[in-house]
Coordinates of C-alpha atoms in Angstrom, one line a residue:
Chain A
M181 CA 44.3 15.7 142.0
P182 CA 43.1 18.1 139.3
E183 CA 45.4 20.9 138.2
L184 CA 45.5 24.2 139.9
V185 CA 44.6 26.7 137.2
L186 CA 45.4 30.4 137.3
G187 CA 42.9 32.5 135.4
I188 CA 43.5 36.0 134.1
E189 CA 40.7 38.3 132.9
T190 CA 41.2 41.8 131.4
S191 CA 38.5 42.0 128.7
C192 CA 36.8 45.1 130.0
D193 CA 37.2 47.3 133.1
E194 CA 37.8 44.6 135.7
T195 CA 41.3 43.1 136.3
G196 CA 40.5 39.7 137.6
V197 CA 42.8 36.9 138.8
G198 CA 41.3 33.6 140.0
L199 CA 42.6 30.2 141.1
V200 CA 40.5 27.1 140.6
R201 CA 41.3 23.4 141.1
G202 CA 38.7 21.2 139.5
T203 CA 35.5 22.8 140.6
T204 CA 36.9 24.3 143.8
L205 CA 37.5 28.1 143.9
F206 CA 40.7 29.0 145.8
A207 CA 40.9 32.7 145.0
D208 CA 38.9 35.4 143.2
A209 CA 40.8 38.7 143.3
V210 CA 39.3 41.6 141.3
A211 CA 40.5 45.2 140.8
S212 CA 37.9 47.4 139.1
S213 CA 38.5 50.7 137.2
V214 CA 34.8 51.4 137.2
A215 CA 35.2 54.5 139.3
E216 CA 37.5 56.0 136.7
H217 CA 34.8 55.6 134.0
V218 CA 31.9 57.1 135.9
R219 CA 32.4 60.6 134.8
F220 CA 32.6 59.5 131.1
G221 CA 29.3 57.6 131.5
G222 CA 30.8 54.4 130.2
V223 CA 34.0 52.4 129.9
V224 CA 36.8 54.3 128.1
P225 CA 39.1 51.7 126.5
E226 CA 42.3 53.5 127.1
V227 CA 41.5 54.3 130.7
A228 CA 40.7 50.6 131.2
A229 CA 43.9 49.4 129.6
R230 CA 46.0 51.8 131.7
A231 CA 44.3 50.5 134.8
H232 CA 45.0 46.9 133.9
L233 CA 48.7 47.6 133.5
E234 CA 48.8 49.0 137.0
A235 CA 46.6 46.5 138.7
L236 CA 47.5 43.1 137.2
V237 CA 50.5 42.0 139.1
P238 CA 49.2 43.3 142.5
T239 CA 45.9 41.5 141.8
L240 CA 47.7 38.3 141.0
R241 CA 49.7 38.6 144.2
R242 CA 46.5 39.1 146.1
A243 CA 45.0 36.0 144.6
L244 CA 48.0 33.9 145.5
G245 CA 47.7 35.2 149.1
E246 CA 44.0 34.5 149.3
A247 CA 44.6 30.9 148.2
G248 CA 47.8 30.5 150.2
V249 CA 49.7 29.0 147.3
R250 CA 53.0 29.8 145.7
R251 CA 53.6 30.6 142.0
S252 CA 55.3 27.2 141.6
D253 CA 52.0 25.5 142.7
I254 CA 50.3 26.7 139.6
D255 CA 49.8 23.9 137.1
A256 CA 48.3 25.8 134.1
I257 CA 47.4 29.3 133.1
A258 CA 44.2 30.4 131.4
V259 CA 43.6 33.9 130.0
T260 CA 40.8 35.7 128.2
A261 CA 41.7 36.0 124.5
G262 CA 38.4 37.6 123.6
P263 CA 35.8 38.9 123.0
G264 CA 36.6 42.3 124.6
L265 CA 38.4 45.6 124.3
A266 CA 41.6 45.1 122.2
G267 CA 44.0 47.1 124.3
A268 CA 42.7 45.6 127.5
L269 CA 42.9 42.1 126.3
L270 CA 46.5 42.6 125.3
V271 CA 47.5 43.4 128.8
G272 CA 46.1 40.2 130.2
T273 CA 47.3 37.9 127.4
S274 CA 50.8 39.5 127.5
A275 CA 51.0 38.9 131.3
A276 CA 49.7 35.4 130.9
K277 CA 52.3 34.6 128.2
A278 CA 55.1 35.9 130.5
Y279 CA 53.9 33.9 133.4
A280 CA 53.6 30.8 131.3
L281 CA 57.1 31.2 129.9
A282 CA 58.7 32.2 133.1
L283 CA 57.0 29.4 135.2
D284 CA 57.2 26.9 132.3
R285 CA 53.5 26.0 132.5
P286 CA 50.9 25.4 129.7
L287 CA 48.9 28.3 128.6
Y288 CA 45.2 28.3 127.5
A289 CA 43.8 31.2 125.6
V290 CA 40.1 31.0 126.3
N291 CA 36.8 32.7 125.5
H292 CA 35.3 35.2 127.9
L293 CA 31.7 34.3 127.2
A294 CA 32.4 30.6 127.8
G295 CA 33.9 31.7 131.1
H296 CA 30.6 33.2 132.2
V297 CA 29.1 29.7 131.8
A298 CA 32.0 27.8 133.3
V299 CA 32.1 29.9 136.5
D300 CA 29.0 28.2 137.7
T301 CA 31.0 24.9 138.2
V302 CA 32.6 26.5 141.2
E303 CA 29.3 27.2 142.8
H304 CA 27.0 24.4 141.7
G305 CA 29.3 21.7 140.4
L306 CA 29.8 20.3 136.9
L307 CA 27.4 21.5 134.3
P308 CA 24.6 19.3 133.0
T309 CA 24.7 18.7 129.2
P310 CA 23.2 20.0 127.1
L311 CA 22.5 23.3 128.7
V312 CA 21.0 26.6 127.5
A313 CA 22.9 29.7 128.8
L314 CA 21.6 33.2 128.8
L315 CA 24.5 35.6 129.0
V316 CA 23.7 39.2 129.8
S317 CA 26.2 41.9 130.5
G318 CA 27.1 45.4 129.5
G319 CA 28.8 44.2 126.4
H320 CA 26.9 41.0 125.5
T321 CA 23.5 39.5 125.3
S322 CA 23.3 36.0 123.9
L323 CA 21.5 32.7 124.1
L324 CA 23.9 29.7 123.9
L325 CA 23.4 26.0 123.5
V326 CA 26.2 24.4 125.5
D327 CA 27.0 20.8 124.7
D328 CA 30.4 20.9 126.5
V329 CA 31.7 24.2 127.9
A330 CA 35.2 23.0 127.2
H331 CA 34.8 22.9 123.5
T332 CA 31.3 22.8 122.0
I333 CA 29.1 25.9 122.3
R334 CA 26.6 27.2 119.7
T335 CA 25.0 30.6 119.5
L336 CA 21.3 30.5 119.2
G337 CA 20.8 34.2 119.2
A338 CA 22.2 37.5 120.3
T339 CA 21.4 41.2 120.5
V340 CA 21.2 42.9 117.2
D341 CA 22.0 46.3 118.7
D342 CA 22.5 47.3 122.4
A343 CA 23.5 44.8 125.0
A344 CA 21.0 44.5 127.9
G345 CA 23.5 46.1 130.4
E346 CA 24.1 49.0 128.0
A347 CA 20.3 49.7 128.0
F348 CA 20.4 49.9 131.8
D349 CA 23.3 52.4 131.6
K350 CA 21.5 54.5 129.0
V351 CA 18.2 54.5 130.8
A352 CA 19.9 55.4 134.0
R353 CA 21.5 58.4 132.3
L354 CA 18.0 59.4 131.0
L355 CA 16.7 59.4 134.5
G356 CA 19.6 61.4 135.9
L357 CA 21.0 58.3 137.7
P358 CA 24.7 57.5 137.9
Y359 CA 26.8 55.0 135.9
P360 CA 26.7 52.0 136.0
G361 CA 23.0 51.8 135.6
G362 CA 22.3 48.2 136.5
P363 CA 22.6 48.3 140.3
V364 CA 20.9 51.8 140.7
I365 CA 18.0 50.9 138.5
D366 CA 17.5 47.6 140.4
R367 CA 17.5 49.5 143.7
I368 CA 15.1 52.3 142.6
A369 CA 12.8 49.9 140.8
A370 CA 12.1 48.2 144.1
D371 CA 9.8 51.1 144.9
G372 CA 8.1 51.3 141.5
D373 CA 5.3 49.6 139.7
P374 CA 6.6 47.3 137.0
A375 CA 3.2 47.5 135.3
A376 CA 2.9 51.3 135.4
I377 CA 4.1 51.8 131.8
A378 CA 3.8 49.3 129.0
F379 CA 7.2 49.6 127.4
P380 CA 7.7 47.6 124.2
R381 CA 9.2 44.1 124.1
G382 CA 11.6 44.2 121.2
M383 CA 12.0 41.3 118.7
T384 CA 9.0 39.4 120.0
G385 CA 6.8 39.5 116.9
P386 CA 5.9 36.3 115.0
R387 CA 8.4 37.1 112.2
D388 CA 11.3 38.1 114.5
A389 CA 14.2 35.8 115.0
P390 CA 13.1 33.8 118.1
Y391 CA 16.4 34.0 120.0
D392 CA 17.7 37.4 119.0
F393 CA 17.3 40.5 121.1
S394 CA 16.9 44.2 120.6
F395 CA 17.1 46.9 123.3
S396 CA 17.7 50.0 121.4
G397 CA 14.0 50.5 120.7
L398 CA 13.2 50.1 124.3
K399 CA 15.8 52.7 125.3
T400 CA 14.2 55.1 122.8
A401 CA 10.7 54.4 124.1
V402 CA 11.9 55.2 127.6
A403 CA 13.5 58.4 126.4
R404 CA 10.3 59.5 124.6
W405 CA 8.2 58.7 127.6
V406 CA 10.4 60.7 129.9
E407 CA 10.7 63.6 127.5
A408 CA 6.9 63.7 127.1
C409 CA 6.5 63.7 130.8
E410 CA 9.0 66.6 131.2
A411 CA 7.4 68.5 128.3
A412 CA 4.0 68.3 130.0
G413 CA 5.6 69.7 133.2
R414 CA 4.8 66.6 135.2
P415 CA 7.4 65.1 137.5
V416 CA 9.0 61.9 136.1
P417 CA 7.9 58.9 138.2
V418 CA 11.5 57.6 138.3
A419 CA 10.8 54.5 140.3
D420 CA 7.9 53.5 138.0
V421 CA 9.9 54.1 134.9
A422 CA 12.9 52.1 136.3
A423 CA 10.6 49.2 137.3
S424 CA 8.7 49.2 134.0
F425 CA 11.9 49.3 132.0
Q426 CA 13.5 46.6 134.1
E427 CA 10.4 44.5 133.7
A428 CA 10.5 44.8 129.9
V429 CA 14.1 43.6 129.8
A430 CA 13.6 40.7 132.2
D431 CA 10.4 39.7 130.5
V432 CA 12.0 39.4 127.0
L433 CA 15.2 37.8 128.3
T434 CA 13.5 35.1 130.3
A435 CA 10.8 34.4 127.7
K436 CA 13.3 33.8 125.0
A437 CA 15.5 31.7 127.2
I438 CA 12.6 29.5 128.3
R439 CA 11.6 29.1 124.7
A440 CA 15.1 28.1 123.7
C441 CA 15.1 25.4 126.3
R442 CA 11.7 24.1 125.3
E443 CA 12.4 24.1 121.5
H444 CA 15.7 22.3 122.0
G445 CA 14.5 19.8 124.5
V446 CA 16.9 21.1 127.2
G447 CA 16.0 20.8 130.9
D448 CA 18.6 23.2 132.3
L449 CA 19.0 27.0 132.0
L450 CA 22.0 29.0 133.2
V451 CA 21.8 32.7 133.5
G452 CA 25.2 34.5 133.7
G453 CA 27.0 37.8 133.1
G454 CA 26.8 41.1 135.0
V455 CA 23.0 41.6 134.4
A456 CA 22.3 38.2 136.0
A457 CA 23.0 40.1 139.3
N458 CA 19.7 42.0 138.6
S459 CA 17.1 40.9 141.2
R460 CA 14.1 41.1 138.9
L461 CA 15.8 39.0 136.2
R462 CA 16.7 36.4 138.9
T463 CA 13.2 36.3 140.3
L464 CA 11.4 36.1 137.0
A465 CA 13.8 33.4 135.8
E466 CA 13.1 31.4 138.9
Q467 CA 9.3 31.7 138.5
R468 CA 9.3 30.9 134.8
C469 CA 11.7 28.0 135.1
A470 CA 9.6 26.5 137.9
A471 CA 6.4 26.9 135.8
A472 CA 8.1 25.3 132.8
G473 CA 9.7 22.5 134.8
L474 CA 13.2 23.6 134.1
R475 CA 16.2 23.6 136.5
L476 CA 17.8 27.0 136.8
R477 CA 21.4 27.8 137.7
V478 CA 22.5 31.3 138.5
P479 CA 25.9 31.9 140.0
R480 CA 26.0 34.3 142.9
P481 CA 26.2 38.0 141.8
R482 CA 29.9 38.3 142.6
L483 CA 30.7 35.5 140.1
C484 CA 28.3 36.9 137.5
T485 CA 30.3 40.1 136.9
D486 CA 33.7 39.8 135.2
N487 CA 36.3 38.1 137.3
G488 CA 39.4 35.9 137.0
A489 CA 37.7 32.9 138.7
M490 CA 35.5 32.4 135.6
I491 CA 38.6 32.1 133.4
A492 CA 40.3 29.8 135.9
A493 CA 37.1 27.7 136.0
L494 CA 36.9 27.5 132.3
G495 CA 40.6 26.7 132.1
A496 CA 40.0 23.8 134.5
R497 CA 37.4 22.4 132.2
V498 CA 39.6 22.9 129.1
V499 CA 42.5 21.2 130.9
A500 CA 40.3 18.3 132.0
A501 CA 39.1 17.8 128.5
G502 CA 42.6 17.3 127.3
V503 CA 42.6 20.3 124.9
T504 CA 46.0 21.2 123.4
P505 CA 47.5 24.3 125.1
S506 CA 47.8 27.6 123.1
A507 CA 51.1 28.6 121.5
L508 CA 52.9 31.7 122.9
D509 CA 52.2 33.6 119.7
F510 CA 48.4 33.4 119.8
A511 CA 46.6 36.6 118.9
T512 CA 43.8 38.2 120.9
D513 CA 40.5 38.5 119.1
P514 CA 38.2 41.4 120.2
G515 CA 35.3 39.7 118.3
L516 CA 36.1 36.1 119.3
P517 CA 32.9 34.1 118.6
V518 CA 31.8 31.9 121.5
E519 CA 32.1 28.8 119.2
R520 CA 35.8 29.2 119.7
V521 CA 36.1 28.2 123.4
S522 CA 39.9 28.1 123.2
L523 CA 42.6 29.0 120.7
Chain B
M112 CA 74.4 39.3 136.7
L113 CA 72.2 38.2 133.9
I114 CA 69.6 40.7 132.6
L115 CA 66.6 40.4 130.3
A116 CA 66.1 43.7 128.4
L117 CA 62.8 44.5 126.6
D118 CA 61.3 47.4 124.7
T119 CA 58.1 47.7 122.7
A120 CA 57.8 51.5 122.5
T121 CA 58.2 51.5 118.7
A122 CA 56.9 49.5 115.8
G123 CA 59.3 46.6 116.6
V124 CA 60.1 44.6 119.6
V125 CA 63.6 44.6 121.2
V126 CA 64.7 41.6 123.3
G127 CA 68.1 41.0 124.6
V128 CA 70.0 39.0 127.3
V129 CA 72.9 40.9 128.7
E130 CA 75.6 39.7 131.1
V131 CA 76.9 42.3 133.4
A132 CA 80.3 41.6 135.0
A133 CA 83.1 44.2 135.0
A134 CA 81.6 45.3 131.7
A135 CA 78.3 44.6 130.1
R136 CA 78.2 42.0 127.3
V137 CA 75.1 41.4 125.1
L138 CA 74.9 37.6 124.8
A139 CA 72.0 37.6 122.4
E140 CA 69.6 40.1 120.9
C141 CA 66.6 40.1 118.6
R142 CA 65.2 43.3 117.1
T143 CA 62.2 43.3 114.8
S144 CA 60.9 46.3 113.0
G145 CA 57.9 47.3 110.9
V146 CA 54.7 45.6 111.7
A147 CA 53.5 46.1 115.3
R148 CA 51.9 42.8 116.6
H149 CA 54.0 43.1 119.8
G150 CA 51.4 40.9 121.6
E151 CA 52.1 38.0 119.3
A152 CA 55.9 38.5 118.8
L153 CA 57.2 39.4 122.2
A154 CA 56.9 36.2 124.3
P155 CA 58.2 33.8 121.5
T156 CA 61.1 36.2 121.0
V157 CA 62.0 36.1 124.7
A158 CA 61.8 32.3 124.6
A159 CA 64.0 32.2 121.5
V160 CA 66.6 34.6 122.9
L161 CA 66.9 32.7 126.1
A162 CA 67.2 29.4 124.2
E163 CA 69.9 30.9 122.1
V164 CA 72.1 31.6 125.1
G165 CA 71.1 28.3 126.8
R166 CA 69.6 30.0 129.8
R167 CA 66.3 29.5 131.7
P168 CA 64.1 32.3 133.1
A169 CA 65.2 31.3 136.6
D170 CA 68.8 32.1 135.7
L171 CA 67.9 35.8 135.3
D172 CA 68.8 38.4 137.9
A173 CA 66.8 41.4 136.7
V174 CA 64.5 42.7 133.9
V175 CA 65.0 46.1 132.3
V176 CA 62.1 47.5 130.2
G177 CA 61.5 50.6 128.3
V178 CA 58.6 52.6 129.8
G179 CA 58.1 54.9 126.8
P180 CA 57.1 57.2 125.5
G181 CA 55.6 55.2 122.7
P182 CA 52.3 54.2 121.2
F183 CA 50.2 53.0 124.2
T184 CA 49.1 49.5 123.3
G185 CA 52.5 48.3 122.2
L186 CA 54.2 50.0 125.1
R187 CA 52.0 48.3 127.6
I188 CA 52.7 44.9 126.1
G189 CA 56.4 45.2 126.9
M190 CA 55.8 46.7 130.4
I191 CA 53.3 44.1 131.6
S192 CA 55.4 41.3 130.1
A193 CA 58.4 42.6 132.1
A194 CA 56.4 43.0 135.2
A195 CA 54.9 39.6 135.0
F196 CA 58.2 37.9 134.1
G197 CA 59.9 39.6 137.0
D198 CA 57.1 38.7 139.4
A199 CA 57.1 35.1 138.2
V200 CA 60.8 34.5 138.9
D201 CA 60.9 37.0 141.8
I202 CA 63.5 39.4 140.3
P203 CA 63.5 43.2 140.2
V204 CA 62.1 45.0 137.1
Y205 CA 63.7 48.3 136.2
G206 CA 62.0 50.8 134.0
V207 CA 64.0 53.1 131.7
G208 CA 63.1 55.8 129.2
S209 CA 62.7 54.2 125.8
L210 CA 64.2 57.3 124.0
D211 CA 67.1 57.1 126.5
A212 CA 67.7 53.5 125.4
V213 CA 68.0 54.7 121.8
A214 CA 70.5 57.5 122.6
L215 CA 72.6 55.3 124.9
G216 CA 72.6 52.5 122.3
L217 CA 74.4 54.6 119.7
A218 CA 78.0 53.8 119.0
D219 CA 78.8 57.4 119.3
A220 CA 76.6 59.6 121.5
G221 CA 79.0 62.5 122.0
G222 CA 77.8 66.0 121.5
T223 CA 74.1 66.8 120.9
T224 CA 71.7 64.0 119.9
Y225 CA 68.0 64.2 119.2
V226 CA 66.0 61.0 119.4
V227 CA 62.7 61.3 117.5
T228 CA 60.2 58.4 117.3
D229 CA 56.8 58.2 115.7
A230 CA 53.9 59.1 118.0
R231 CA 51.3 58.7 115.2
R232 CA 48.6 61.3 114.8
R233 CA 51.1 63.5 112.9
E234 CA 53.2 63.9 116.0
V235 CA 56.6 62.6 117.4
Y236 CA 58.0 61.7 120.7
W237 CA 61.4 63.4 121.1
A238 CA 64.2 64.2 123.5
R239 CA 67.6 65.9 123.3
Y240 CA 70.8 64.5 124.8
T241 CA 74.2 66.1 125.5
D242 CA 76.9 63.4 125.6
G243 CA 74.3 60.7 126.3
R244 CA 72.6 62.6 129.1
R245 CA 69.0 63.7 128.5
V246 CA 68.7 67.5 128.8
D247 CA 65.3 68.1 127.3
G248 CA 62.2 66.0 127.0
P249 CA 60.7 63.6 126.5
H250 CA 58.0 65.5 124.7
V251 CA 55.2 64.7 122.4
G252 CA 54.3 67.1 119.6
P253 CA 54.5 68.0 115.9
A254 CA 57.8 67.5 114.1
Q255 CA 57.9 71.2 113.8
D256 CA 58.7 71.4 117.5
V257 CA 61.9 69.5 116.8
R258 CA 62.8 71.7 113.9
D259 CA 62.3 74.7 116.2
A260 CA 64.6 73.1 118.8
L261 CA 67.2 72.2 116.2
A262 CA 67.3 75.9 115.1
E263 CA 68.2 76.9 118.6
Q264 CA 70.3 73.9 119.5
P265 CA 71.9 72.4 116.4
A266 CA 72.5 68.6 116.5
D267 CA 75.5 66.4 115.9
R268 CA 72.9 63.7 115.0
V269 CA 69.2 63.3 114.7
V270 CA 68.0 59.7 115.0
G271 CA 64.9 57.5 115.1
A272 CA 62.0 56.5 112.9
G273 CA 60.1 59.8 113.6
A274 CA 63.1 61.8 112.3
L275 CA 63.1 59.8 109.1
L276 CA 59.3 59.9 108.8
Y277 CA 59.2 63.7 108.9
D278 CA 62.5 64.1 107.0
L279 CA 64.3 66.1 109.7
P280 CA 67.7 67.4 108.6
G281 CA 70.4 64.7 108.9
A282 CA 68.0 62.1 110.1
V283 CA 69.4 58.5 110.4
A284 CA 67.8 55.3 111.5
A285 CA 68.3 54.1 115.1
G286 CA 66.3 52.2 117.6
A287 CA 66.5 51.0 121.2
T288 CA 69.0 48.2 121.7
A289 CA 69.7 45.8 124.5
A290 CA 72.9 47.6 125.2
G291 CA 71.1 50.9 125.3
L292 CA 68.4 49.6 127.7
L293 CA 71.1 48.3 130.0
A294 CA 73.1 51.5 129.8
A295 CA 70.0 53.5 130.8
A296 CA 69.4 51.1 133.7
V297 CA 73.0 51.0 135.0
P298 CA 72.6 53.9 137.5
K299 CA 69.6 52.0 139.0
L300 CA 71.0 48.5 139.2
G301 CA 71.8 47.3 142.7
Q302 CA 70.5 50.5 144.2
G303 CA 67.8 48.9 146.3
P304 CA 64.3 47.8 145.1
P305 CA 63.3 49.5 141.9
E306 CA 60.5 52.1 141.8
P307 CA 57.1 50.9 140.5
L308 CA 56.9 50.9 136.7
R309 CA 55.1 54.0 135.4
A310 CA 54.4 54.3 131.7
A311 CA 55.5 57.6 130.1
Y312 CA 52.3 58.1 128.1
L313 CA 52.7 61.9 127.7
R314 CA 49.1 62.1 126.5
R315 CA 45.8 61.8 128.3
P316 CA 43.3 59.1 127.2
D317 CA 41.0 60.2 124.5
A318 CA 37.7 60.6 126.2
S319 CA 35.2 63.4 126.7
E320 CA 32.7 63.7 129.4
P321 CA 29.1 63.5 128.2
R322 CA 27.1 66.6 127.9
P323 CA 25.1 67.1 131.1
R324 CA 21.4 66.2 130.7
V325 CA 18.9 67.9 133.0
P326 CA 18.2 65.2 135.5
A327 CA 14.7 63.9 135.7
V328 CA 15.0 63.5 139.4
P329 CA 14.5 66.8 141.2
R330 CA 17.4 67.4 143.5

């Protein structure tokens, strides 16, 4: 029987604890501090770190309860070592080290981004290889070529400025909508016309890096458009702006992902990260993959946002691959590149 | 009763194993100073100290941890490690004031003692003790606050890295010790389940609310 892996995730504002055995999800407990960040319009690192300290042990207890297992049933512990917020990461890794030491179990310090890929194993089974992964969240936007999620991942491209999710937050703010922007824009865009305004598609010129992204120009274009509208004394067609903005994001993300699959001869695309919960991105990815003859994997929205199950799922792959456990003195790395799946 | 004592509220880590019978006896202790890196140093130090006394985590009866005040990131590392360790082996975790652990760890705490540690940003954490009992603080503020307090309440000793850093009169080095952590916890040991750990941050998070923008949506 495969090992029961405990996964601990504290890279941003979600305290996540998951339990996975092989590709079976046993528990996925998450405590979010998002409500505490709302009034600041974004994640405040110190607020997030304080919340992790309070929430971690109770969340772990909840996960054990969900799974109906005891601490002694845990065979291995995986924890996010990066990338993420420094102070937040240290809460999770310190807890994981203490559990590993106290329970005398191997510890695996793993990569958050690889976790967003590996989490799909608990929904759709083992990953095909190779695989192109499009990871989009509030902190990351990257295209990855995944040969083996346990140890061999290469970055094809990434955002050169804002992450896609960050653009959603900023546009929401421009439109007077609450933080976080992703869910609210998705909802309001449903009543708008995605073709109403032709917002720019960043980094899509012939001389631009084919797999890199840029969303800061798009955000500025939306700001200018909204301000021009206000200056002219016209009411801002919020639903149309939201739908047209969302269309621009989904268009660029999916076009580049499909191109990456085609140019690397890869038949499978995975879309993960919090922005993968966006309905337009999911629909457009489905349509374009079908048209291009690609198989698409998108975890359910609950597994796309940050959680402990993704780290447990990645831990399960790393353990199965026979990777050497991490030493108790490993250091967190807020800028950990995805190429380093484990430390 | 075998107790693991931890503190990461200053630049170093303090880890000790203390046996409490009729009297408390520190079986092993490791104190580092200088470079922070608590996240890397703490767990291996706990492992080494336990190995030194030939005990396993399951042999422990309680954990005592300093809850600050201290620089936040380091402080949390000790606190979450203690909480996780205690949860893993199902033993109570007692929080004690980190400055108290300095005062009570002194060989002689008679009379008036000021404990002053570095709070960064040109400030200190400090508290005043009479015969080992905290009578003022903990506070965070400029070293001048301590000078003002000293003018009113002269000290028999002024200890801690913050006192040295700001050259307070009579400053000597001292830090939290396993014995001090234990002494601070003694009134709580065996008095039923411990209270939930609460960090003594003394400062709010640095964050400001964004300037309100006139909403584009009419309300």
